DNA sequence: GTGAAAGCGCTAACAA
DNA sequence: TTGTTAGCGCTTTCAC
């Protein structure tokens, strides 16, 4: 229902057709109150008829605002990032902002080139960083763009941050396990897996070690494994942990830094002929849907909500709001059926 | 290491500092071969020193190209979409294009408003649509933007498409199952779950029913269940299927339209005291990592590759290339340990 | 309530 | 190899 434009429709042609000026058309399209209602209707009608598509580039150039927010993720295919991304997206959509995804693409990715300020090319008005720890150079580069930024996940020095307190989380987990009588507890975490400088794994591991130490329990070196933050990695770690052929002792509980790894450990336990939680208790962190179905005990956090909070915060700052501090997101223990009391082998001295 | 600009750095200031003209600076920044190497170095050095950040809006306005591709997903947190998105992203990054994510946001999302041509605002040069079937109006709206488009997943009339042939996939699955002697096979698929018009579920279901029919096997209505394309949904469907209290018969095999659902069915089987594949065989579609670890038989496809192919195709078209037809992506049967021969109850007449 | 004109930061002929 | 001159399509004073 339109005449095909010789070149791409502009407000100029709407102006011509309606006999109005470009300025009025521009105002009408944006529904400004200084324009007569009848004019607004007329302009919108014609715009529709003509198949007008606004140019964000032109508007952006004129106003200096792109109405877009960038989201930087270390890798895309991780439960937490996907969920958080969804939260950010939902909030941006509400505000009429577009979302530009910057995926560093893991170890194979070109991280070096990734954080150059030029990468952003002023395409976005603000940035949400997921679980990234930046080095000085990167920080400086980003700072140059003068964009509001906020990070989700690991606390980043000098940047506002939304996320759970990972040290507390680890402490709560240790509490739960020790409360059930466990003293032989292993930890399955992850390295800086993707060369991505993710801080969270370290915080959780340290939190775990410290919380255990606070109870006078020393951590066995060989009970701290790398589960690569994945289901497969968890299964591998579990297999190593439960391998009796080595003649080594087996922990009575395993605390995993993510639900995906915990699920893998549960699988490994079953394969090793161990009962969960009869022989070994397993718990994770996250609140993954799979864990819910599988009955996994976990410390649940809400990445979608974190994404929303982060998005709202940048948006506010973009709109000239002040950058107030953000409070930590709540995380809560969800006890399900993969943790239970330690099996009594040596009945306590009566 | 820069003087803070009174306003945001532009190539003008670089021109002033170097004593060159804006055009030369522009050319140098883009490394055009008509510029003296020494000039290029000089310009780049000064740009760095000044903390210059290019403006994509200005460049976009001038050239008419945004160097960005839009990706439209029905929902973000689904294995297939995430993987495909990753593939698209990888290819775009290679080409120096940005990725703008348009998430329709499921049933709660504002799909009606989502597909208005104005949504795109010419922010992107092309579009990759994930598993979407568009109605006439939507097609027309998008057509108006005159952007190259390609869809991944369901075949969409009038649009180029990359993806597996779902009917073939269903046939291969039925082949495998029937080859093992199964005749009582159930199907766990999904509705147009998110009100998103995803075509794939229907194709797979019809393919299943037809393939079975071709072998003279009638499909029981109550063995076609909705697994909502999720782990939880699969578990629910499995629970219903294996519920003996109803006194109904139990299928000897279950074919699921996704690995996530299949995993749920396996869980349900185990909970119902059934052995897999001893009592019941289960298989899925996808090639999900979890399935690999869990030993799930599946028809694997490669969404990352599909994403890459799709991205390359739009990019080519954006660059003026012709829109040749795309060949279907391969999918292959991966036999693991959740499918096996049907248990002999009624030994065949000798 | 509307119009005229300047300009956002860059690229692209066309000259030199 | 570099400079000059026009815009790209929109927003925004400032007039009317």
Tab-separated table of N, CA, C and O in Angstrom, chain A residues 2 5 8 47-48 51-58 61 66-68 76-77 82-83 85-86 89 93 96 98-105 109-110 117-118 121-123 144 146 231-232 235 260 267 270-271 288 290 293-294, chain B residues 2 5 8 47-48 51-58 61 66-68 76-77 82-83 85-86 89 93 96 98-105 109-110 117-118 121-123 144 146 231-232 235 260 267 270-271 288 290 293-294:
chain	number	residue	atom	x	y	z
A	2	UNK	N	1.756	1.294	-0.928
A	2	UNK	CA	2.597	2.488	-1.004
A	2	UNK	C	3.278	2.573	-2.349
A	2	UNK	O	3.448	1.569	-3.032
A	5	UNK	N	9.474	4.144	-3.062
A	5	UNK	CA	10.288	5.354	-3.039
A	5	UNK	C	11.466	5.255	-3.998
A	5	UNK	O	12.083	4.205	-4.119
A	8	UNK	N	15.317	5.863	-0.259
A	8	UNK	CA	14.627	5.514	0.977
A	8	UNK	C	13.873	6.704	1.560
A	8	UNK	O	14.449	7.742	1.831
A	47	UNK	N	2.634	8.970	6.763
A	47	UNK	CA	3.873	8.217	6.982
A	47	UNK	C	3.618	6.729	6.759
A	47	UNK	O	4.377	6.042	6.070
A	48	UNK	N	2.546	6.241	7.321
A	48	UNK	CA	2.179	4.841	7.168
A	48	UNK	C	1.943	4.515	5.706
A	48	UNK	O	2.423	3.506	5.186
A	51	UNK	N	4.960	4.210	3.816
A	51	UNK	CA	5.880	3.173	4.252
A	51	UNK	C	7.169	3.782	4.791
A	51	UNK	O	8.265	3.273	4.573
A	52	UNK	N	7.000	4.830	5.522
A	52	UNK	CA	8.166	5.533	6.065
A	52	UNK	C	8.882	4.720	7.143
A	52	UNK	O	8.244	4.158	8.030
A	53	UNK	N	10.181	4.658	7.050
A	53	UNK	CA	10.989	4.013	8.081
A	53	UNK	C	12.002	5.039	8.587
A	53	UNK	O	12.818	5.531	7.829
A	54	UNK	N	11.928	5.360	9.859
A	54	UNK	CA	12.836	6.373	10.412
A	54	UNK	C	14.285	5.910	10.352
A	54	UNK	O	14.574	4.726	10.342
A	55	UNK	N	15.177	6.852	10.307
A	55	UNK	CA	16.600	6.519	10.281
A	55	UNK	C	17.236	6.802	11.625
A	55	UNK	O	17.374	7.946	12.034
A	56	UNK	N	17.620	5.732	12.293
A	56	UNK	CA	18.225	5.930	13.609
A	56	UNK	C	19.560	6.643	13.481
A	56	UNK	O	19.974	7.371	14.370
A	57	UNK	N	20.217	6.444	12.359
A	57	UNK	CA	21.512	7.088	12.179
A	57	UNK	C	21.360	8.604	12.145
A	57	UNK	O	22.075	9.329	12.838
A	58	UNK	N	20.398	9.052	11.381
A	58	UNK	CA	20.180	10.496	11.281
A	58	UNK	C	19.760	11.070	12.627
A	58	UNK	O	20.282	12.091	13.077
A	61	UNK	N	22.677	11.078	14.938
A	61	UNK	CA	23.646	12.122	14.640
A	61	UNK	C	23.161	13.469	15.177
A	61	UNK	O	23.917	14.228	15.779
A	66	UNK	N	21.761	7.319	20.738
A	66	UNK	CA	21.488	6.240	19.791
A	66	UNK	C	20.276	5.392	20.169
A	66	UNK	O	19.842	4.566	19.390
A	67	UNK	N	19.798	5.600	21.379
A	67	UNK	CA	18.709	4.752	21.882
A	67	UNK	C	19.071	3.281	21.739
A	67	UNK	O	18.282	2.474	21.226
A	68	UNK	N	20.258	2.978	22.166
A	68	UNK	CA	20.711	1.588	22.143
A	68	UNK	C	21.696	1.382	23.287
A	68	UNK	O	22.435	2.292	23.663
A	76	UNK	N	28.487	-16.534	24.939
A	76	UNK	CA	27.034	-16.396	24.953
A	76	UNK	C	26.309	-17.623	25.485
A	76	UNK	O	25.273	-17.515	26.125
A	77	UNK	N	26.904	-18.803	25.278
A	77	UNK	CA	26.129	-20.002	25.571
A	77	UNK	C	26.306	-20.559	26.978
A	77	UNK	O	26.592	-21.716	27.179
A	82	UNK	N	22.803	-16.037	29.387
A	82	UNK	CA	21.577	-16.021	28.591
A	82	UNK	C	20.435	-15.412	29.403
A	82	UNK	O	19.683	-14.570	28.923
A	83	UNK	N	20.334	-15.851	30.642
A	83	UNK	CA	19.260	-15.354	31.493
A	83	UNK	C	19.404	-13.853	31.754
A	83	UNK	O	18.444	-13.091	31.668
A	85	UNK	N	21.019	-11.710	30.015
A	85	UNK	CA	20.788	-11.018	28.752
A	85	UNK	C	19.292	-10.823	28.533
A	85	UNK	O	18.832	-9.751	28.132
A	86	UNK	N	18.536	-11.871	28.841
A	86	UNK	CA	17.090	-11.782	28.698
A	86	UNK	C	16.514	-10.692	29.592
A	86	UNK	O	15.630	-9.941	29.174
A	89	UNK	N	17.407	-7.311	28.147
A	89	UNK	CA	16.600	-7.110	26.953
A	89	UNK	C	15.181	-6.678	27.269
A	89	UNK	O	14.644	-5.761	26.675
A	93	UNK	N	13.574	-3.196	26.014
A	93	UNK	CA	12.428	-3.189	25.114
A	93	UNK	C	11.337	-2.281	25.669
A	93	UNK	O	10.732	-1.502	24.952
A	96	UNK	N	12.087	1.121	24.891
A	96	UNK	CA	12.234	1.458	23.479
A	96	UNK	C	13.681	1.552	23.031
A	96	UNK	O	13.985	2.214	22.038
A	98	UNK	N	17.271	-0.303	21.775
A	98	UNK	CA	17.749	-1.500	21.112
A	98	UNK	C	18.922	-2.070	21.893
A	98	UNK	O	19.553	-1.377	22.689
A	99	UNK	N	19.197	-3.335	21.645
A	99	UNK	CA	20.279	-4.006	22.360
A	99	UNK	C	21.332	-4.481	21.363
A	99	UNK	O	21.044	-5.250	20.448
A	100	UNK	N	22.538	-4.002	21.543
A	100	UNK	CA	23.638	-4.426	20.683
A	100	UNK	C	24.486	-5.414	21.474
A	100	UNK	O	24.938	-5.110	22.579
A	101	UNK	N	24.651	-6.601	20.909
A	101	UNK	CA	25.358	-7.659	21.623
A	101	UNK	C	26.825	-7.724	21.234
A	101	UNK	O	27.158	-7.888	20.053
A	102	UNK	N	27.691	-7.579	22.214
A	102	UNK	CA	29.120	-7.722	21.958
A	102	UNK	C	29.588	-8.997	22.636
A	102	UNK	O	29.695	-9.060	23.856
A	103	UNK	N	29.820	-10.002	21.854
A	103	UNK	CA	30.240	-11.287	22.393
A	103	UNK	C	31.745	-11.430	22.207
A	103	UNK	O	32.238	-11.398	21.088
A	104	UNK	N	32.436	-11.597	23.321
A	104	UNK	CA	33.884	-11.729	23.216
A	104	UNK	C	34.265	-13.075	22.635
A	104	UNK	O	35.383	-13.289	22.192
A	105	UNK	N	33.330	-14.000	22.692
A	105	UNK	CA	33.514	-15.271	21.984
A	105	UNK	C	34.506	-16.235	22.581
A	105	UNK	O	35.083	-17.047	21.881
A	109	UNK	N	37.982	-16.188	20.781
A	109	UNK	CA	37.609	-14.826	20.397
A	109	UNK	C	38.790	-13.880	20.427
A	109	UNK	O	39.840	-14.166	20.985
A	110	UNK	N	38.578	-12.745	19.847
A	110	UNK	CA	39.651	-11.772	19.757
A	110	UNK	C	39.540	-10.782	20.890
A	110	UNK	O	39.189	-9.635	20.712
A	117	UNK	N	38.079	0.967	22.434
A	117	UNK	CA	36.976	1.907	22.497
A	117	UNK	C	36.321	2.068	21.145
A	117	UNK	O	35.127	2.279	21.025
A	118	UNK	N	37.132	1.941	20.112
A	118	UNK	CA	36.593	2.133	18.775
A	118	UNK	C	35.577	1.055	18.437
A	118	UNK	O	34.726	1.235	17.591
A	121	UNK	N	32.221	2.486	18.759
A	121	UNK	CA	31.851	3.470	17.738
A	121	UNK	C	30.650	4.329	18.109
A	121	UNK	O	29.849	4.680	17.245
A	122	UNK	N	30.492	4.554	19.374
A	122	UNK	CA	29.352	5.365	19.789
A	122	UNK	C	28.037	4.804	19.300
A	122	UNK	O	27.085	5.543	19.095
A	123	UNK	N	28.001	3.526	19.106
A	123	UNK	CA	26.750	2.953	18.615
A	123	UNK	C	25.741	2.816	19.742
A	123	UNK	O	24.562	2.652	19.519
A	144	UNK	N	37.045	6.161	28.180
A	144	UNK	CA	37.139	7.187	27.147
A	144	UNK	C	35.844	7.400	26.387
A	144	UNK	O	35.575	8.479	25.882
A	146	UNK	N	33.138	7.528	27.604
A	146	UNK	CA	32.268	8.309	28.466
A	146	UNK	C	30.863	7.739	28.561
A	146	UNK	O	29.897	8.482	28.729
A	231	UNK	N	28.185	-28.932	32.372
A	231	UNK	CA	27.639	-30.237	32.725
A	231	UNK	C	28.700	-31.315	32.504
A	231	UNK	O	28.996	-32.116	33.408
A	232	UNK	N	29.297	-31.298	31.339
A	232	UNK	CA	30.318	-32.296	31.013
A	232	UNK	C	31.495	-32.199	31.992
A	232	UNK	O	31.996	-33.214	32.480
A	235	UNK	N	30.569	-33.676	35.243
A	235	UNK	CA	30.565	-35.139	35.166
A	235	UNK	C	32.000	-35.668	35.258
A	235	UNK	O	32.268	-36.648	35.953
A	260	UNK	N	24.903	-26.447	36.740
A	260	UNK	CA	25.227	-27.320	35.618
A	260	UNK	C	26.299	-28.324	36.028
A	260	UNK	O	26.203	-29.519	35.744
A	267	UNK	N	25.244	-37.028	38.096
A	267	UNK	CA	25.293	-38.079	37.080
A	267	UNK	C	26.480	-39.004	37.325
A	267	UNK	O	26.353	-40.229	37.296
A	270	UNK	N	25.880	-41.330	40.255
A	270	UNK	CA	24.998	-42.437	39.915
A	270	UNK	C	25.764	-43.489	39.135
A	270	UNK	O	25.610	-44.675	39.348
A	271	UNK	N	26.611	-43.008	38.223
A	271	UNK	CA	27.387	-43.940	37.408
A	271	UNK	C	28.387	-44.715	38.248
A	271	UNK	O	28.761	-45.836	37.913
A	288	UNK	N	19.066	-23.106	38.376
A	288	UNK	CA	18.834	-23.556	37.005
A	288	UNK	C	17.536	-24.366	36.945
A	288	UNK	O	17.242	-25.128	37.848
A	290	UNK	N	16.793	-26.919	35.214
A	290	UNK	CA	17.072	-28.351	35.234
A	290	UNK	C	17.201	-28.862	36.653
A	290	UNK	O	16.763	-29.951	36.986
A	293	UNK	N	13.852	-29.469	38.261
A	293	UNK	CA	13.222	-30.714	37.836
A	293	UNK	C	13.941	-31.916	38.448
A	293	UNK	O	13.325	-32.880	38.875
A	294	UNK	N	15.259	-31.821	38.487
A	294	UNK	CA	16.048	-32.954	38.962
A	294	UNK	C	16.133	-33.021	40.481
A	294	UNK	O	16.718	-33.946	41.032
B	2	UNK	N	45.262	11.580	27.384
B	2	UNK	CA	44.632	12.461	26.400
B	2	UNK	C	44.042	13.666	27.093
B	2	UNK	O	43.742	13.648	28.267
B	5	UNK	N	38.203	16.052	25.700
B	5	UNK	CA	37.603	16.860	24.654
B	5	UNK	C	36.481	17.726	25.199
B	5	UNK	O	35.726	17.302	26.060
B	8	UNK	N	32.594	15.643	22.105
B	8	UNK	CA	33.141	14.366	21.686
B	8	UNK	C	33.998	14.480	20.429
B	8	UNK	O	33.556	14.935	19.399
B	47	UNK	N	45.050	10.110	16.441
B	47	UNK	CA	43.701	9.663	16.818
B	47	UNK	C	43.753	8.970	18.175
B	47	UNK	O	42.946	9.240	19.064
B	48	UNK	N	44.736	8.097	18.324
B	48	UNK	CA	44.903	7.382	19.577
B	48	UNK	C	45.171	8.347	20.711
B	48	UNK	O	44.587	8.251	21.793
B	51	UNK	N	42.262	10.089	21.803
B	51	UNK	CA	41.173	9.257	22.300
B	51	UNK	C	39.962	9.338	21.394
B	51	UNK	O	38.816	9.378	21.839
B	52	UNK	N	40.230	9.335	20.132
B	52	UNK	CA	39.149	9.454	19.153
B	52	UNK	C	38.272	8.212	19.105
B	52	UNK	O	38.753	7.089	19.094
B	53	UNK	N	36.983	8.420	19.105
B	53	UNK	CA	36.030	7.323	18.943
B	53	UNK	C	35.148	7.650	17.736
B	53	UNK	O	34.458	8.660	17.720
B	54	UNK	N	35.173	6.797	16.738
B	54	UNK	CA	34.392	7.063	15.525
B	54	UNK	C	32.894	7.037	15.812
B	54	UNK	O	32.450	6.404	16.756
B	55	UNK	N	32.146	7.729	15.010
B	55	UNK	CA	30.701	7.754	15.178
B	55	UNK	C	30.032	6.935	14.092
B	55	UNK	O	30.031	7.305	12.925
B	56	UNK	N	29.455	5.828	14.516
B	56	UNK	CA	28.811	4.971	13.522
B	56	UNK	C	27.593	5.663	12.925
B	56	UNK	O	27.235	5.420	11.781
B	57	UNK	N	26.998	6.526	13.704
B	57	UNK	CA	25.810	7.215	13.206
B	57	UNK	C	26.178	8.100	12.019
B	57	UNK	O	25.522	8.068	10.979
B	58	UNK	N	27.232	8.858	12.185
B	58	UNK	CA	27.658	9.750	11.114
B	58	UNK	C	28.072	8.956	9.883
B	58	UNK	O	27.663	9.262	8.758
B	61	UNK	N	25.040	7.492	8.274
B	61	UNK	CA	24.245	8.477	7.550
B	61	UNK	C	24.875	8.754	6.183
B	61	UNK	O	24.188	8.815	5.162
B	66	UNK	N	25.000	0.567	7.874
B	66	UNK	CA	25.195	0.646	9.319
B	66	UNK	C	26.250	-0.311	9.839
B	66	UNK	O	26.633	-0.244	10.998
B	67	UNK	N	26.662	-1.218	9.003
B	67	UNK	CA	27.584	-2.255	9.444
B	67	UNK	C	27.041	-2.969	10.683
B	67	UNK	O	27.740	-3.147	11.682
B	68	UNK	N	25.795	-3.330	10.574
B	68	UNK	CA	25.156	-4.078	11.656
B	68	UNK	C	24.074	-4.969	11.064
B	68	UNK	O	23.440	-4.614	10.074
B	76	UNK	N	14.815	-15.924	23.873
B	76	UNK	CA	16.266	-16.035	23.868
B	76	UNK	C	16.777	-17.282	24.568
B	76	UNK	O	17.784	-17.865	24.174
B	77	UNK	N	16.059	-17.729	25.593
B	77	UNK	CA	16.647	-18.771	26.434
B	77	UNK	C	16.297	-20.193	26.020
B	77	UNK	O	15.832	-20.987	26.816
B	82	UNK	N	20.202	-19.937	21.195
B	82	UNK	CA	21.466	-19.468	21.741
B	82	UNK	C	22.629	-19.912	20.856
B	82	UNK	O	23.519	-19.129	20.526
B	83	UNK	N	22.596	-21.167	20.467
B	83	UNK	CA	23.669	-21.692	19.634
B	83	UNK	C	23.702	-21.000	18.278
B	83	UNK	O	24.768	-20.615	17.787
B	85	UNK	N	22.512	-18.135	17.504
B	85	UNK	CA	22.924	-16.755	17.729
B	85	UNK	C	24.440	-16.672	17.815
B	85	UNK	O	25.063	-15.778	17.226
B	86	UNK	N	25.021	-17.627	18.507
B	86	UNK	CA	26.476	-17.665	18.610
B	86	UNK	C	27.134	-17.799	17.251
B	86	UNK	O	28.138	-17.146	16.969
B	89	UNK	N	26.799	-14.538	15.370
B	89	UNK	CA	27.701	-13.576	15.981
B	89	UNK	C	29.140	-13.777	15.540
B	89	UNK	O	29.843	-12.821	15.203
B	93	UNK	N	31.290	-10.941	13.627
B	93	UNK	CA	32.483	-10.378	14.256
B	93	UNK	C	33.643	-10.422	13.275
B	93	UNK	O	34.399	-9.471	13.129
B	96	UNK	N	33.429	-7.707	10.985
B	96	UNK	CA	33.419	-6.372	11.549
B	96	UNK	C	32.033	-5.756	11.641
B	96	UNK	O	31.892	-4.538	11.691
B	98	UNK	N	28.328	-5.336	13.628
B	98	UNK	CA	27.731	-5.458	14.945
B	98	UNK	C	26.445	-6.255	14.848
B	98	UNK	O	25.860	-6.382	13.775
B	99	UNK	N	26.023	-6.763	15.991
B	99	UNK	CA	24.810	-7.580	16.018
B	99	UNK	C	23.776	-6.934	16.920
B	99	UNK	O	24.006	-6.703	18.104
B	100	UNK	N	22.633	-6.627	16.351
B	100	UNK	CA	21.543	-6.046	17.127
B	100	UNK	C	20.517	-7.137	17.380
B	100	UNK	O	20.031	-7.765	16.440
B	101	UNK	N	20.239	-7.368	18.645
B	101	UNK	CA	19.347	-8.466	19.013
B	101	UNK	C	17.915	-7.990	19.201
B	101	UNK	O	17.647	-7.097	20.010
B	102	UNK	N	17.005	-8.566	18.429
B	102	UNK	CA	15.592	-8.257	18.603
B	102	UNK	C	14.915	-9.491	19.177
B	102	UNK	O	14.714	-10.470	18.491
B	103	UNK	N	14.610	-9.424	20.436
B	103	UNK	CA	13.980	-10.548	21.110
B	103	UNK	C	12.492	-10.285	21.224
B	103	UNK	O	12.076	-9.301	21.820
B	104	UNK	N	11.699	-11.178	20.631
B	104	UNK	CA	10.250	-10.980	20.706
B	104	UNK	C	9.739	-11.257	22.110
B	104	UNK	O	8.642	-10.870	22.470
B	105	UNK	N	10.532	-11.973	22.871
B	105	UNK	CA	10.221	-12.130	24.289
B	105	UNK	C	9.077	-13.040	24.635
B	105	UNK	O	8.456	-12.890	25.670
B	109	UNK	N	5.772	-11.103	25.493
B	109	UNK	CA	6.348	-10.036	24.679
B	109	UNK	C	5.313	-9.349	23.810
B	109	UNK	O	4.205	-9.828	23.620
B	110	UNK	N	5.710	-8.235	23.283
B	110	UNK	CA	4.784	-7.454	22.480
B	110	UNK	C	4.983	-7.776	21.004
B	110	UNK	O	5.476	-6.983	20.242
B	117	UNK	N	7.879	-2.261	10.846
B	117	UNK	CA	9.090	-1.910	10.123
B	117	UNK	C	9.862	-0.831	10.858
B	117	UNK	O	11.075	-0.765	10.830
B	118	UNK	N	9.101	0.026	11.528
B	118	UNK	CA	9.750	1.138	12.213
B	118	UNK	C	10.645	0.634	13.338
B	118	UNK	O	11.571	1.304	13.752
B	121	UNK	N	14.140	0.744	12.222
B	121	UNK	CA	14.709	2.085	12.084
B	121	UNK	C	15.977	2.129	11.249
B	121	UNK	O	16.878	2.908	11.523
B	122	UNK	N	16.063	1.247	10.316
B	122	UNK	CA	17.274	1.238	9.487
B	122	UNK	C	18.536	1.102	10.307
B	122	UNK	O	19.591	1.588	9.911
B	123	UNK	N	18.413	0.497	11.447
B	123	UNK	CA	19.607	0.380	12.278
B	123	UNK	C	20.508	-0.738	11.777
B	123	UNK	O	21.666	-0.807	12.119
B	144	UNK	N	9.195	-3.965	3.319
B	144	UNK	CA	9.308	-2.529	3.115
B	144	UNK	C	10.682	-1.976	3.484
B	144	UNK	O	11.126	-0.967	2.946
B	146	UNK	N	13.289	-3.232	2.850
B	146	UNK	CA	14.189	-3.561	1.752
B	146	UNK	C	15.510	-4.166	2.243
B	146	UNK	O	16.546	-3.990	1.613
B	231	UNK	N	12.965	-29.204	29.337
B	231	UNK	CA	13.310	-30.323	30.204
B	231	UNK	C	12.128	-30.647	31.121
B	231	UNK	O	11.668	-31.785	31.187
B	232	UNK	N	11.613	-29.614	31.762
B	232	UNK	CA	10.492	-29.806	32.673
B	232	UNK	C	9.283	-30.368	31.935
B	232	UNK	O	8.620	-31.295	32.421
B	235	UNK	N	9.776	-33.961	31.237
B	235	UNK	CA	9.590	-34.758	32.442
B	235	UNK	C	8.102	-34.946	32.722
B	235	UNK	O	7.658	-36.045	33.067
B	260	UNK	N	16.241	-31.657	24.940
B	260	UNK	CA	15.874	-31.235	26.286
B	260	UNK	C	14.658	-32.020	26.773
B	260	UNK	O	14.613	-32.511	27.896
B	267	UNK	N	14.397	-38.914	32.558
B	267	UNK	CA	14.273	-38.714	34.004
B	267	UNK	C	12.965	-39.309	34.517
B	267	UNK	O	12.931	-40.031	35.521
B	270	UNK	N	13.051	-43.076	34.655
B	270	UNK	CA	13.788	-43.590	35.792
B	270	UNK	C	12.944	-43.469	37.058
B	270	UNK	O	12.919	-44.361	37.900
B	271	UNK	N	12.236	-42.356	37.173
B	271	UNK	CA	11.400	-42.150	38.347
B	271	UNK	C	10.249	-43.141	38.399
B	271	UNK	O	9.748	-43.480	39.462
B	288	UNK	N	22.346	-31.770	21.713
B	288	UNK	CA	22.608	-30.970	22.906
B	288	UNK	C	23.785	-31.575	23.668
B	288	UNK	O	23.902	-32.785	23.771
B	290	UNK	N	24.284	-31.802	26.795
B	290	UNK	CA	23.829	-32.622	27.907
B	290	UNK	C	23.547	-34.042	27.451
B	290	UNK	O	23.820	-35.002	28.156
B	293	UNK	N	26.670	-36.105	27.185
B	293	UNK	CA	27.149	-36.590	28.468
B	293	UNK	C	26.242	-37.688	29.021
B	293	UNK	O	26.708	-38.679	29.560
B	294	UNK	N	24.950	-37.491	28.827
B	294	UNK	CA	23.992	-38.434	29.399
B	294	UNK	C	23.800	-39.676	28.531
B	294	UNK	O	23.064	-40.580	28.902
